Short mmCIF file of C-alpha atoms in Angstrom, two decimals:
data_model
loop_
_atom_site.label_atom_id
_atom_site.label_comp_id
_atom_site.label_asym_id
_atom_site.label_seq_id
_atom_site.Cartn_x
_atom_site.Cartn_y
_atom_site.Cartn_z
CA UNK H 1 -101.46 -179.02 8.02
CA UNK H 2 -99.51 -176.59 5.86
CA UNK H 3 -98.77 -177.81 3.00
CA UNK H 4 -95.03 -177.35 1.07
CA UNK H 5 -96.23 -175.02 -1.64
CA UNK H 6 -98.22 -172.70 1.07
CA UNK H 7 -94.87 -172.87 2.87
CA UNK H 8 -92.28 -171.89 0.16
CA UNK H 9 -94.79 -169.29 -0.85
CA UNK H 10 -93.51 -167.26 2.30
CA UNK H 11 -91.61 -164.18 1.47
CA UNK H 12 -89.31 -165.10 4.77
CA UNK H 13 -88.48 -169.00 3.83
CA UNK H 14 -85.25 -167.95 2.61
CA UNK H 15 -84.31 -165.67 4.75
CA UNK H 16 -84.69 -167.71 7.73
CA UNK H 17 -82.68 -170.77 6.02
CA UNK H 18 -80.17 -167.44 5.47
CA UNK H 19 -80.14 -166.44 8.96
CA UNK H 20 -79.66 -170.05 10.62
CA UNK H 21 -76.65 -170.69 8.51
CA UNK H 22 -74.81 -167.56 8.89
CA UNK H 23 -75.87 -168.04 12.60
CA UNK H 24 -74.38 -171.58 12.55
CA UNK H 25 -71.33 -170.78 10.74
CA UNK H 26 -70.24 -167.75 12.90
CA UNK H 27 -70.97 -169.90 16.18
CA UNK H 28 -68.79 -172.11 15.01
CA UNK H 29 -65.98 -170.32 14.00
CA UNK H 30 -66.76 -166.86 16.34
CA UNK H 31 -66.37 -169.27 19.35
CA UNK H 32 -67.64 -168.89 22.76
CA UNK H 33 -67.34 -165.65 22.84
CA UNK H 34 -69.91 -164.72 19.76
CA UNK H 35 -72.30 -166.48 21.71
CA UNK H 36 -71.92 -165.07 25.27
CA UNK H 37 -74.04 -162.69 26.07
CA UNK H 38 -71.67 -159.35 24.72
CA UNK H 39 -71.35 -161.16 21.65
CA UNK H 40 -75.64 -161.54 21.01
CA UNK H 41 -75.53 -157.61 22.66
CA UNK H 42 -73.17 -156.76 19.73
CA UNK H 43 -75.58 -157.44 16.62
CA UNK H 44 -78.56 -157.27 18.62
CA UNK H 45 -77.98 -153.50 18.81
CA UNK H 46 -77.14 -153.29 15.42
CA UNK H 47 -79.88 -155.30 14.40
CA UNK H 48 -82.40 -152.97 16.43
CA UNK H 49 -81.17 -149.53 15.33
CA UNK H 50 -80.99 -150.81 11.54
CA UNK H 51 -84.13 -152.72 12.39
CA UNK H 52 -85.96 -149.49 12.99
CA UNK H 53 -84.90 -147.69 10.06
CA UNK H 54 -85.72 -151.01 7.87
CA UNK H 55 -89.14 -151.53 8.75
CA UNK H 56 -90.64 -148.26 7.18
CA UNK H 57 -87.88 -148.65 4.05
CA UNK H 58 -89.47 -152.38 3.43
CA UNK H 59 -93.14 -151.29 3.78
CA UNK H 60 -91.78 -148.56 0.90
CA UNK H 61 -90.38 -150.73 -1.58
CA UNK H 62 -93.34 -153.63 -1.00
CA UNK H 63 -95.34 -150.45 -2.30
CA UNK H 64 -92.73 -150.03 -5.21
CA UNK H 65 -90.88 -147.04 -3.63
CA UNK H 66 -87.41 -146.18 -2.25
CA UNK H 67 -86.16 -143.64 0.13
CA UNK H 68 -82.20 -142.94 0.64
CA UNK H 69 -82.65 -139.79 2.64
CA UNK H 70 -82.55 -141.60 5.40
CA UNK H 71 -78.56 -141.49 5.58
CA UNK H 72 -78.81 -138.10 6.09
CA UNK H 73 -82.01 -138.04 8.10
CA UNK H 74 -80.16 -139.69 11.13
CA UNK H 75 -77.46 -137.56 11.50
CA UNK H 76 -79.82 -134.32 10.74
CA UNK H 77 -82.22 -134.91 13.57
CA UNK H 78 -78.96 -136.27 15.86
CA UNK H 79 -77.63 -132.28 15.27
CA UNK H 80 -81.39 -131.03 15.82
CA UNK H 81 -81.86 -132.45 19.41
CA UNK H 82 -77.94 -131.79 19.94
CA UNK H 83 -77.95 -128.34 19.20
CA UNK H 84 -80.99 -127.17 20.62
CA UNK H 85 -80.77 -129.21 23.87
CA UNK H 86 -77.10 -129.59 24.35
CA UNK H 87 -75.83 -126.03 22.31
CA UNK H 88 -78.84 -123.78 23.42
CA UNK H 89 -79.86 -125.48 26.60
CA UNK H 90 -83.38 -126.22 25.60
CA UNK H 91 -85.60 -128.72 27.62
CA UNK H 92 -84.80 -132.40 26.41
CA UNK H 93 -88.40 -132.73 24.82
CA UNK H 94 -87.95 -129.41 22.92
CA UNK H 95 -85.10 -131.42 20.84
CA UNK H 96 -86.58 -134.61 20.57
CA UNK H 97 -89.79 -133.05 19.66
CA UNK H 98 -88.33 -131.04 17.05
CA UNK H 99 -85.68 -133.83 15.41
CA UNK H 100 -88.89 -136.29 15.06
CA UNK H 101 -90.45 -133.43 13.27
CA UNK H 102 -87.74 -132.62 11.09
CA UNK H 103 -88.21 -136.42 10.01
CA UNK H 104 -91.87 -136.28 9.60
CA UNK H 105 -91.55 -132.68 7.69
CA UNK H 106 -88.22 -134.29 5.45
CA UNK H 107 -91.06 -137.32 4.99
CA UNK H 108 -93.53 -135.19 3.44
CA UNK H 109 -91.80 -133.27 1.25
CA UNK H 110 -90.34 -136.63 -0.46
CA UNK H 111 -93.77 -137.58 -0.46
CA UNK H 112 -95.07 -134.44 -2.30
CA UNK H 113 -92.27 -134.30 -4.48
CA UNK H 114 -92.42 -138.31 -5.78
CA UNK H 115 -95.95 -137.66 -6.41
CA UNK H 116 -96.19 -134.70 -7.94
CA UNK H 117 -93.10 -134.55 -10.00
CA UNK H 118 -93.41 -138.52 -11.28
CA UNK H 119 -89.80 -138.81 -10.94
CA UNK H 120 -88.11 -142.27 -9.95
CA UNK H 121 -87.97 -142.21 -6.05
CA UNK H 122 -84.68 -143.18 -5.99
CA UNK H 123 -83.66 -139.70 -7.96
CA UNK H 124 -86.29 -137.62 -5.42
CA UNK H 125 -84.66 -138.86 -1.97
CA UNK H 126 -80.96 -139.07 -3.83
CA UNK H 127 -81.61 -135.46 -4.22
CA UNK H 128 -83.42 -135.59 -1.00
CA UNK H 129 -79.88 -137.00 0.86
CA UNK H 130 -77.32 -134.60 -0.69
CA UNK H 131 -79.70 -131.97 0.09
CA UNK H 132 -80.24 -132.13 3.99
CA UNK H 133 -76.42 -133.43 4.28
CA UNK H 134 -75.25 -129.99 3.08
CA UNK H 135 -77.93 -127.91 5.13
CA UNK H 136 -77.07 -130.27 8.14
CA UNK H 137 -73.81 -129.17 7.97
CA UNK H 138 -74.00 -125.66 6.70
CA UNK H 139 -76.60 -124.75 9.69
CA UNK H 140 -74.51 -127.12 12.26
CA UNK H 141 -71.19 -125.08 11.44
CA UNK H 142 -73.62 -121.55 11.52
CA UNK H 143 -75.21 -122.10 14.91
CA UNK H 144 -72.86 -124.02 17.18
CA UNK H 145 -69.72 -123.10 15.09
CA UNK H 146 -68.89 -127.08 14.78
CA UNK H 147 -69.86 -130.07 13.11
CA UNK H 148 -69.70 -132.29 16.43
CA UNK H 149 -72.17 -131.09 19.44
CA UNK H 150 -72.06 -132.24 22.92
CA UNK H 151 -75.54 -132.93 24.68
CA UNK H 152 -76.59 -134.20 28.36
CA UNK H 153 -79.77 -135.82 28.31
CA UNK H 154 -81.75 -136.04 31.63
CA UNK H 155 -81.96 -139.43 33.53
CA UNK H 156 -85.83 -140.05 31.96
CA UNK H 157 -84.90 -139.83 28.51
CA UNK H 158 -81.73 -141.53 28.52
CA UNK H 159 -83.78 -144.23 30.37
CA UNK H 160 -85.95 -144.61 28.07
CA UNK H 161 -83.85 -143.65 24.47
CA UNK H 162 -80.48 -143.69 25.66
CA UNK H 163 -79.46 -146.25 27.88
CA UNK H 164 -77.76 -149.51 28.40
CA UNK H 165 -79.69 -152.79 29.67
CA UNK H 166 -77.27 -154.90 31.90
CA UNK H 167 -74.73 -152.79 30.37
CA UNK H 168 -75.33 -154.56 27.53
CA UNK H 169 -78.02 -154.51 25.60
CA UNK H 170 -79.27 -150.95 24.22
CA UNK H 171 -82.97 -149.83 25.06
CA UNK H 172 -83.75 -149.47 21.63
CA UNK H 173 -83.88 -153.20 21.12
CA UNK H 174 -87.53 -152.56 22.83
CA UNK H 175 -88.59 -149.84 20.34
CA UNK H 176 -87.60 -151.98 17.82
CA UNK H 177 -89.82 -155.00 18.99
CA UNK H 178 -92.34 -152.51 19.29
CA UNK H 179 -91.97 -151.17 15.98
CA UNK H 180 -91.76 -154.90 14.77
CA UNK H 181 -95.42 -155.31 16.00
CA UNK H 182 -97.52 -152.26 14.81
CA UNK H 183 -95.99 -152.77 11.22
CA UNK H 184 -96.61 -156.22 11.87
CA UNK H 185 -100.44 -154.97 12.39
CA UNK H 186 -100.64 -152.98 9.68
CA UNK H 187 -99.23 -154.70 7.07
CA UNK H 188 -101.29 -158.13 8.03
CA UNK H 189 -104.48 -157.08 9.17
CA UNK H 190 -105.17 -153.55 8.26
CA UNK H 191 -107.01 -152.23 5.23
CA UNK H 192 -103.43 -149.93 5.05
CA UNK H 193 -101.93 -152.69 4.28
CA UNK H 194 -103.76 -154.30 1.58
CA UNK H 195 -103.15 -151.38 -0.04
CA UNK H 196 -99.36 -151.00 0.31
CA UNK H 197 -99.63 -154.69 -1.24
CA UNK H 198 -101.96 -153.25 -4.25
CA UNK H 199 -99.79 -150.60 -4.80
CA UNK H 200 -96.93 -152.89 -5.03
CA UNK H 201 -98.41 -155.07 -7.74
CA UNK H 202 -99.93 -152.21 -9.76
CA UNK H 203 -100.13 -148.93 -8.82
CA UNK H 204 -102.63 -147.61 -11.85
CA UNK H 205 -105.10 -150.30 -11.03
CA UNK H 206 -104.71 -149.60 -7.10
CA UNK H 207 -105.51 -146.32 -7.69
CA UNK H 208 -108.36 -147.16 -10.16
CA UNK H 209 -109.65 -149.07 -7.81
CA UNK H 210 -110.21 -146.29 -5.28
CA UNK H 211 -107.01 -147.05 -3.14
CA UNK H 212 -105.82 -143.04 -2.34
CA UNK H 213 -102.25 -143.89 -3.60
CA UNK H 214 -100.91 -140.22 -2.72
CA UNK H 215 -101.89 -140.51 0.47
CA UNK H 216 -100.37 -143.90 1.13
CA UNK H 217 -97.49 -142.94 -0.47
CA UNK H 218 -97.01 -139.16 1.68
CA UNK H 219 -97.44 -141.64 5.15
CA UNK H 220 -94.88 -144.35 3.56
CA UNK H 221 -92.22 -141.82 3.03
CA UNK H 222 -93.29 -139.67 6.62
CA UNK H 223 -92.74 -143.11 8.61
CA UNK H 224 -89.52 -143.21 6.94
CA UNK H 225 -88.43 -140.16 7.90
CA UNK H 226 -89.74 -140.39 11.50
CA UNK H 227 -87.90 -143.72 12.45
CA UNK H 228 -84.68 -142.42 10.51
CA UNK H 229 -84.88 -139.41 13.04
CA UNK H 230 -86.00 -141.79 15.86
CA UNK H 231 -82.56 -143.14 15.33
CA UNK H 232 -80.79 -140.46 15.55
CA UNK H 233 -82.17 -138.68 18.24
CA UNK H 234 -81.68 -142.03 20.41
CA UNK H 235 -77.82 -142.22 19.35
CA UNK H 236 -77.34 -138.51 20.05
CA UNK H 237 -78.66 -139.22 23.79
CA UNK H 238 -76.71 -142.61 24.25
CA UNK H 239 -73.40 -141.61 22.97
CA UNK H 240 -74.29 -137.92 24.37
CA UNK H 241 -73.15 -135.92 21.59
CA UNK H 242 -73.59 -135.39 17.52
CA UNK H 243 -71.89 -135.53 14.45
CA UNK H 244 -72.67 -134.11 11.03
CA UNK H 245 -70.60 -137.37 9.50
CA UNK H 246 -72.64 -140.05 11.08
CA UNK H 247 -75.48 -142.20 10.15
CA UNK H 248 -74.19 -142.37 6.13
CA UNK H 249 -74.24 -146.37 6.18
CA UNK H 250 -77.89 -146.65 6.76
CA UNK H 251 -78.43 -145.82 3.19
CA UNK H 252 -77.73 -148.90 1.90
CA UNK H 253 -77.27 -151.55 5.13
CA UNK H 254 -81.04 -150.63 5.58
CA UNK H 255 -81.71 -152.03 1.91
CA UNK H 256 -79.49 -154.70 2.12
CA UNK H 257 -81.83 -155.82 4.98
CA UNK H 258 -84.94 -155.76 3.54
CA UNK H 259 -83.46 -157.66 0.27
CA UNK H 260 -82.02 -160.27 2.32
CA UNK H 261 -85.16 -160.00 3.54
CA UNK H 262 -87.20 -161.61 0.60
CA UNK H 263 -88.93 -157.65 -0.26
CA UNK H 264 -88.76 -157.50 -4.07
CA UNK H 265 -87.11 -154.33 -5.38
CA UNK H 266 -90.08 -154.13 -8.22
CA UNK H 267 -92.46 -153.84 -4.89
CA UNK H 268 -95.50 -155.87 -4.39
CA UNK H 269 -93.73 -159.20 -2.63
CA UNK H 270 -92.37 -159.23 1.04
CA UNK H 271 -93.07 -159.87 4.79
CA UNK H 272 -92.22 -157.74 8.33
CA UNK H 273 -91.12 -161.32 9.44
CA UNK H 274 -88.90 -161.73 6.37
CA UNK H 275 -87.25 -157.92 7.04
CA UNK H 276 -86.52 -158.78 10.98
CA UNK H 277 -84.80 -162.05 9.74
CA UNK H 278 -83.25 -159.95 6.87
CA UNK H 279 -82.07 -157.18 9.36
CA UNK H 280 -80.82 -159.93 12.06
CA UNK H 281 -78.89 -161.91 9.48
CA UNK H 282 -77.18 -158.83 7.96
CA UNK H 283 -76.16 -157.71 11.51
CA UNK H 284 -74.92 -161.36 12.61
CA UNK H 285 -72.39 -160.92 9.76
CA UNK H 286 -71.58 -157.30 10.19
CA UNK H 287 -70.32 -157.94 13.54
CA UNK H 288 -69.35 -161.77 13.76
CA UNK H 289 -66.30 -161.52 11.23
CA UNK H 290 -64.72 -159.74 14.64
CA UNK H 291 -65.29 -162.73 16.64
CA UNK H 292 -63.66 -164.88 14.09
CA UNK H 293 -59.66 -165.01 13.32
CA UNK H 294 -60.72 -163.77 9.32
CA UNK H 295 -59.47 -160.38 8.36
CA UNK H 296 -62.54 -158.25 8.87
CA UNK H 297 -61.10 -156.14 6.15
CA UNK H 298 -63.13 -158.95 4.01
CA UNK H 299 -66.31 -158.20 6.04
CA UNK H 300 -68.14 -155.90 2.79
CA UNK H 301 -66.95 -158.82 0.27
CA UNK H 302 -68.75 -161.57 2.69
CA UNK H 303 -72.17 -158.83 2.80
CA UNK H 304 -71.95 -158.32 -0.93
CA UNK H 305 -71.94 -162.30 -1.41
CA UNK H 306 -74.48 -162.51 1.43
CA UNK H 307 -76.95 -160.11 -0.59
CA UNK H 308 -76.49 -161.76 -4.06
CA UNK H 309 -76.90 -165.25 -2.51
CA UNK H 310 -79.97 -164.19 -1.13
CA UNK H 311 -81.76 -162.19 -3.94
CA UNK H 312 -81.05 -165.36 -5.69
CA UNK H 313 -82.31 -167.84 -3.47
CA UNK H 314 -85.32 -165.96 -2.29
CA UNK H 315 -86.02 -165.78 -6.39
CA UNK H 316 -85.65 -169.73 -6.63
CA UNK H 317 -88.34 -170.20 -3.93
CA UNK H 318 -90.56 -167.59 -5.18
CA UNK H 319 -90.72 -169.70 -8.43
CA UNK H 320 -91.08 -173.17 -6.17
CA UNK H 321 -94.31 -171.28 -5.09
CA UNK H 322 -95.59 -170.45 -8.25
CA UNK H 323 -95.17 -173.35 -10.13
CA UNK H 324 -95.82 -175.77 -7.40
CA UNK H 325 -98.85 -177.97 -7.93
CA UNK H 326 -100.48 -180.02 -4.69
CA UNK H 327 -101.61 -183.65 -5.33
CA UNK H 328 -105.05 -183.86 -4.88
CA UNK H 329 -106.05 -186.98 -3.24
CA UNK H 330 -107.53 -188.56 -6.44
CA UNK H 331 -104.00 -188.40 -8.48
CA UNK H 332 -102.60 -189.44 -5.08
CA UNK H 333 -104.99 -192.67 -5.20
CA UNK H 334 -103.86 -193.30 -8.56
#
């Protein structure tokens, strides 16, 4: 039987007890109409497009990274598959091929540049963001002579990226389970992960101990950049059209997550379990303050007390862990 130090010791303990009692408190005050089923739709959608994004952004900073290109990523590849398949006419596959690449190329180059320029992450995909938000919209305004593009998807990929369940729920809530799992894989019971973990705790020893660090750290920031596109390309076939403006708020909603989370910002500490809890709890409170009679103008205080309260409770159980001592069953006899 588990015992309460091996319990505590979970990166997700306190963001469970987070998510039940922001859970509790909005069912009680959101009504019955939070907890119908078009209230659960309305943060369960939110919770699986900022789910996808946070996945890949936690699996960064447990490896002691950060990428915030991602706010510009989404609305980049939304233009990509909107101007080549709705502007030009191109075959649906053409664009989502190509905005998934434009992720995956945006990926590498953060990759290259963190590793061989040493500078902070944070200052490579700051850089990174302002950068592809200006060419997004210089080459949006160039090509299709506006910054918003209309596109019609066919019926097969706005079944399977684009489309409502029940008329309800959004399809992506299944690539986000999906995600949920292979990260889940990798970061449990691959050799991958053991290494994210290593590079986390201390990145000269990882790589002295023959862990290829660049390498890790080129397919952390690639997966990044590929779900961030994934994103967008699935908004710009459900809500059939793109704008340069959108997809700005996943810079730091998609960190907030993870933190809630239990991932340490110093890298090395965190769970997938702890981010889907971290990602559902933020998106419970991003959307229940409009089922309750509060001013939702207050909805950004309630996240910023939300994220300190957590940092700070996922730090008290972290030290619970470490300086928790079992009984063995001698002192117990005395």
């Amino acid at each position: 039987m588990p015992s309460i130090g091996s319990l505590v010791r979970r990166p997700e303990v306190g963001s469970l007890i987070g998510m039940i009692a922001v859970l509790f408190f909005f069912s009680i005050f959101g009504g019955a109409n939070f907890m119908s089923s078009g209230g659960a739709a309305s943060w369960l959608n939110v919770a699986s497009e900022l789910g996808i994004i946070a996945l890949p952004i936690g699996l960064l900073m447990i490896a002691g990274h950060l990428d915030l290109s991602v706010g510009s990523m989404v609305p980049a590849s939304s233009m990509t598959i909107a101007i080549l398949s709705g502007h030009y006419g191109l075959p649906i596959i053409v664009g989502i091929l190509a905005a998934l690449g434009l992720g995956l190329a945006v990926g590498f180059v953060n990759g290259v540049l963190v590793i061989r320029t040493k500078v902070p992450p944070f200052v490579v995909t700051l850089a990174t963001l302002f950068a592809l938000a200006g060419l997004t919209l210089g080459l949006s305004v160039i090509l299709s002579g506006s910054t918003s593009v209309a596109l019609k998807s066919g019926p097969i990929a706005k079944l399977l990226f684009g489309d409502y369940l029940g008329g309800k729920f959004e399809v992506t809530l299944f690539w986000w389970i999906a995600a949920i799992l292979i990260v889940g894989f990798i970061l449990n019971f691959s050799r991958f992960g053991n290494w994210i973990l290593a590079m986390g705790g201390d990145a000269v020893s990882a790589r002295n101990a023959g862990i290829p660090t660049d390498r890790v750290t080129i397919a952390l920031f690639m997966s990044s950049g590929l779900c961030a596109s994934f994103v967008g390309m699935s908004q710009a076939i459900l809500y059939n059209s793109a704008q340069v403006a959108a997809g700005q708020s996943f810079i730091f909603n998609s960190i907030i997550a993870v933190v809630i989370g239990g991932v340490l910002l110093t890298g090395g500490y965190g769970s997938v379990v702890g981010i889907v809890l971290g990602t559902l709890t933020f998106a419970i409170v991003n959307q229940g303050i409009f089922y309750t009679g509060f001013d939702a103008n207050w909805a950004s205080l309630i996240i910023g007390v939300l994220l300190l309260a957590a940092v700070l409770m996922n730090n008290t159980f972290r030290t619970m862990a470490l300086t928790y001592a079992p009984r063995t069953k001698l002192s117990a006899r005395r």
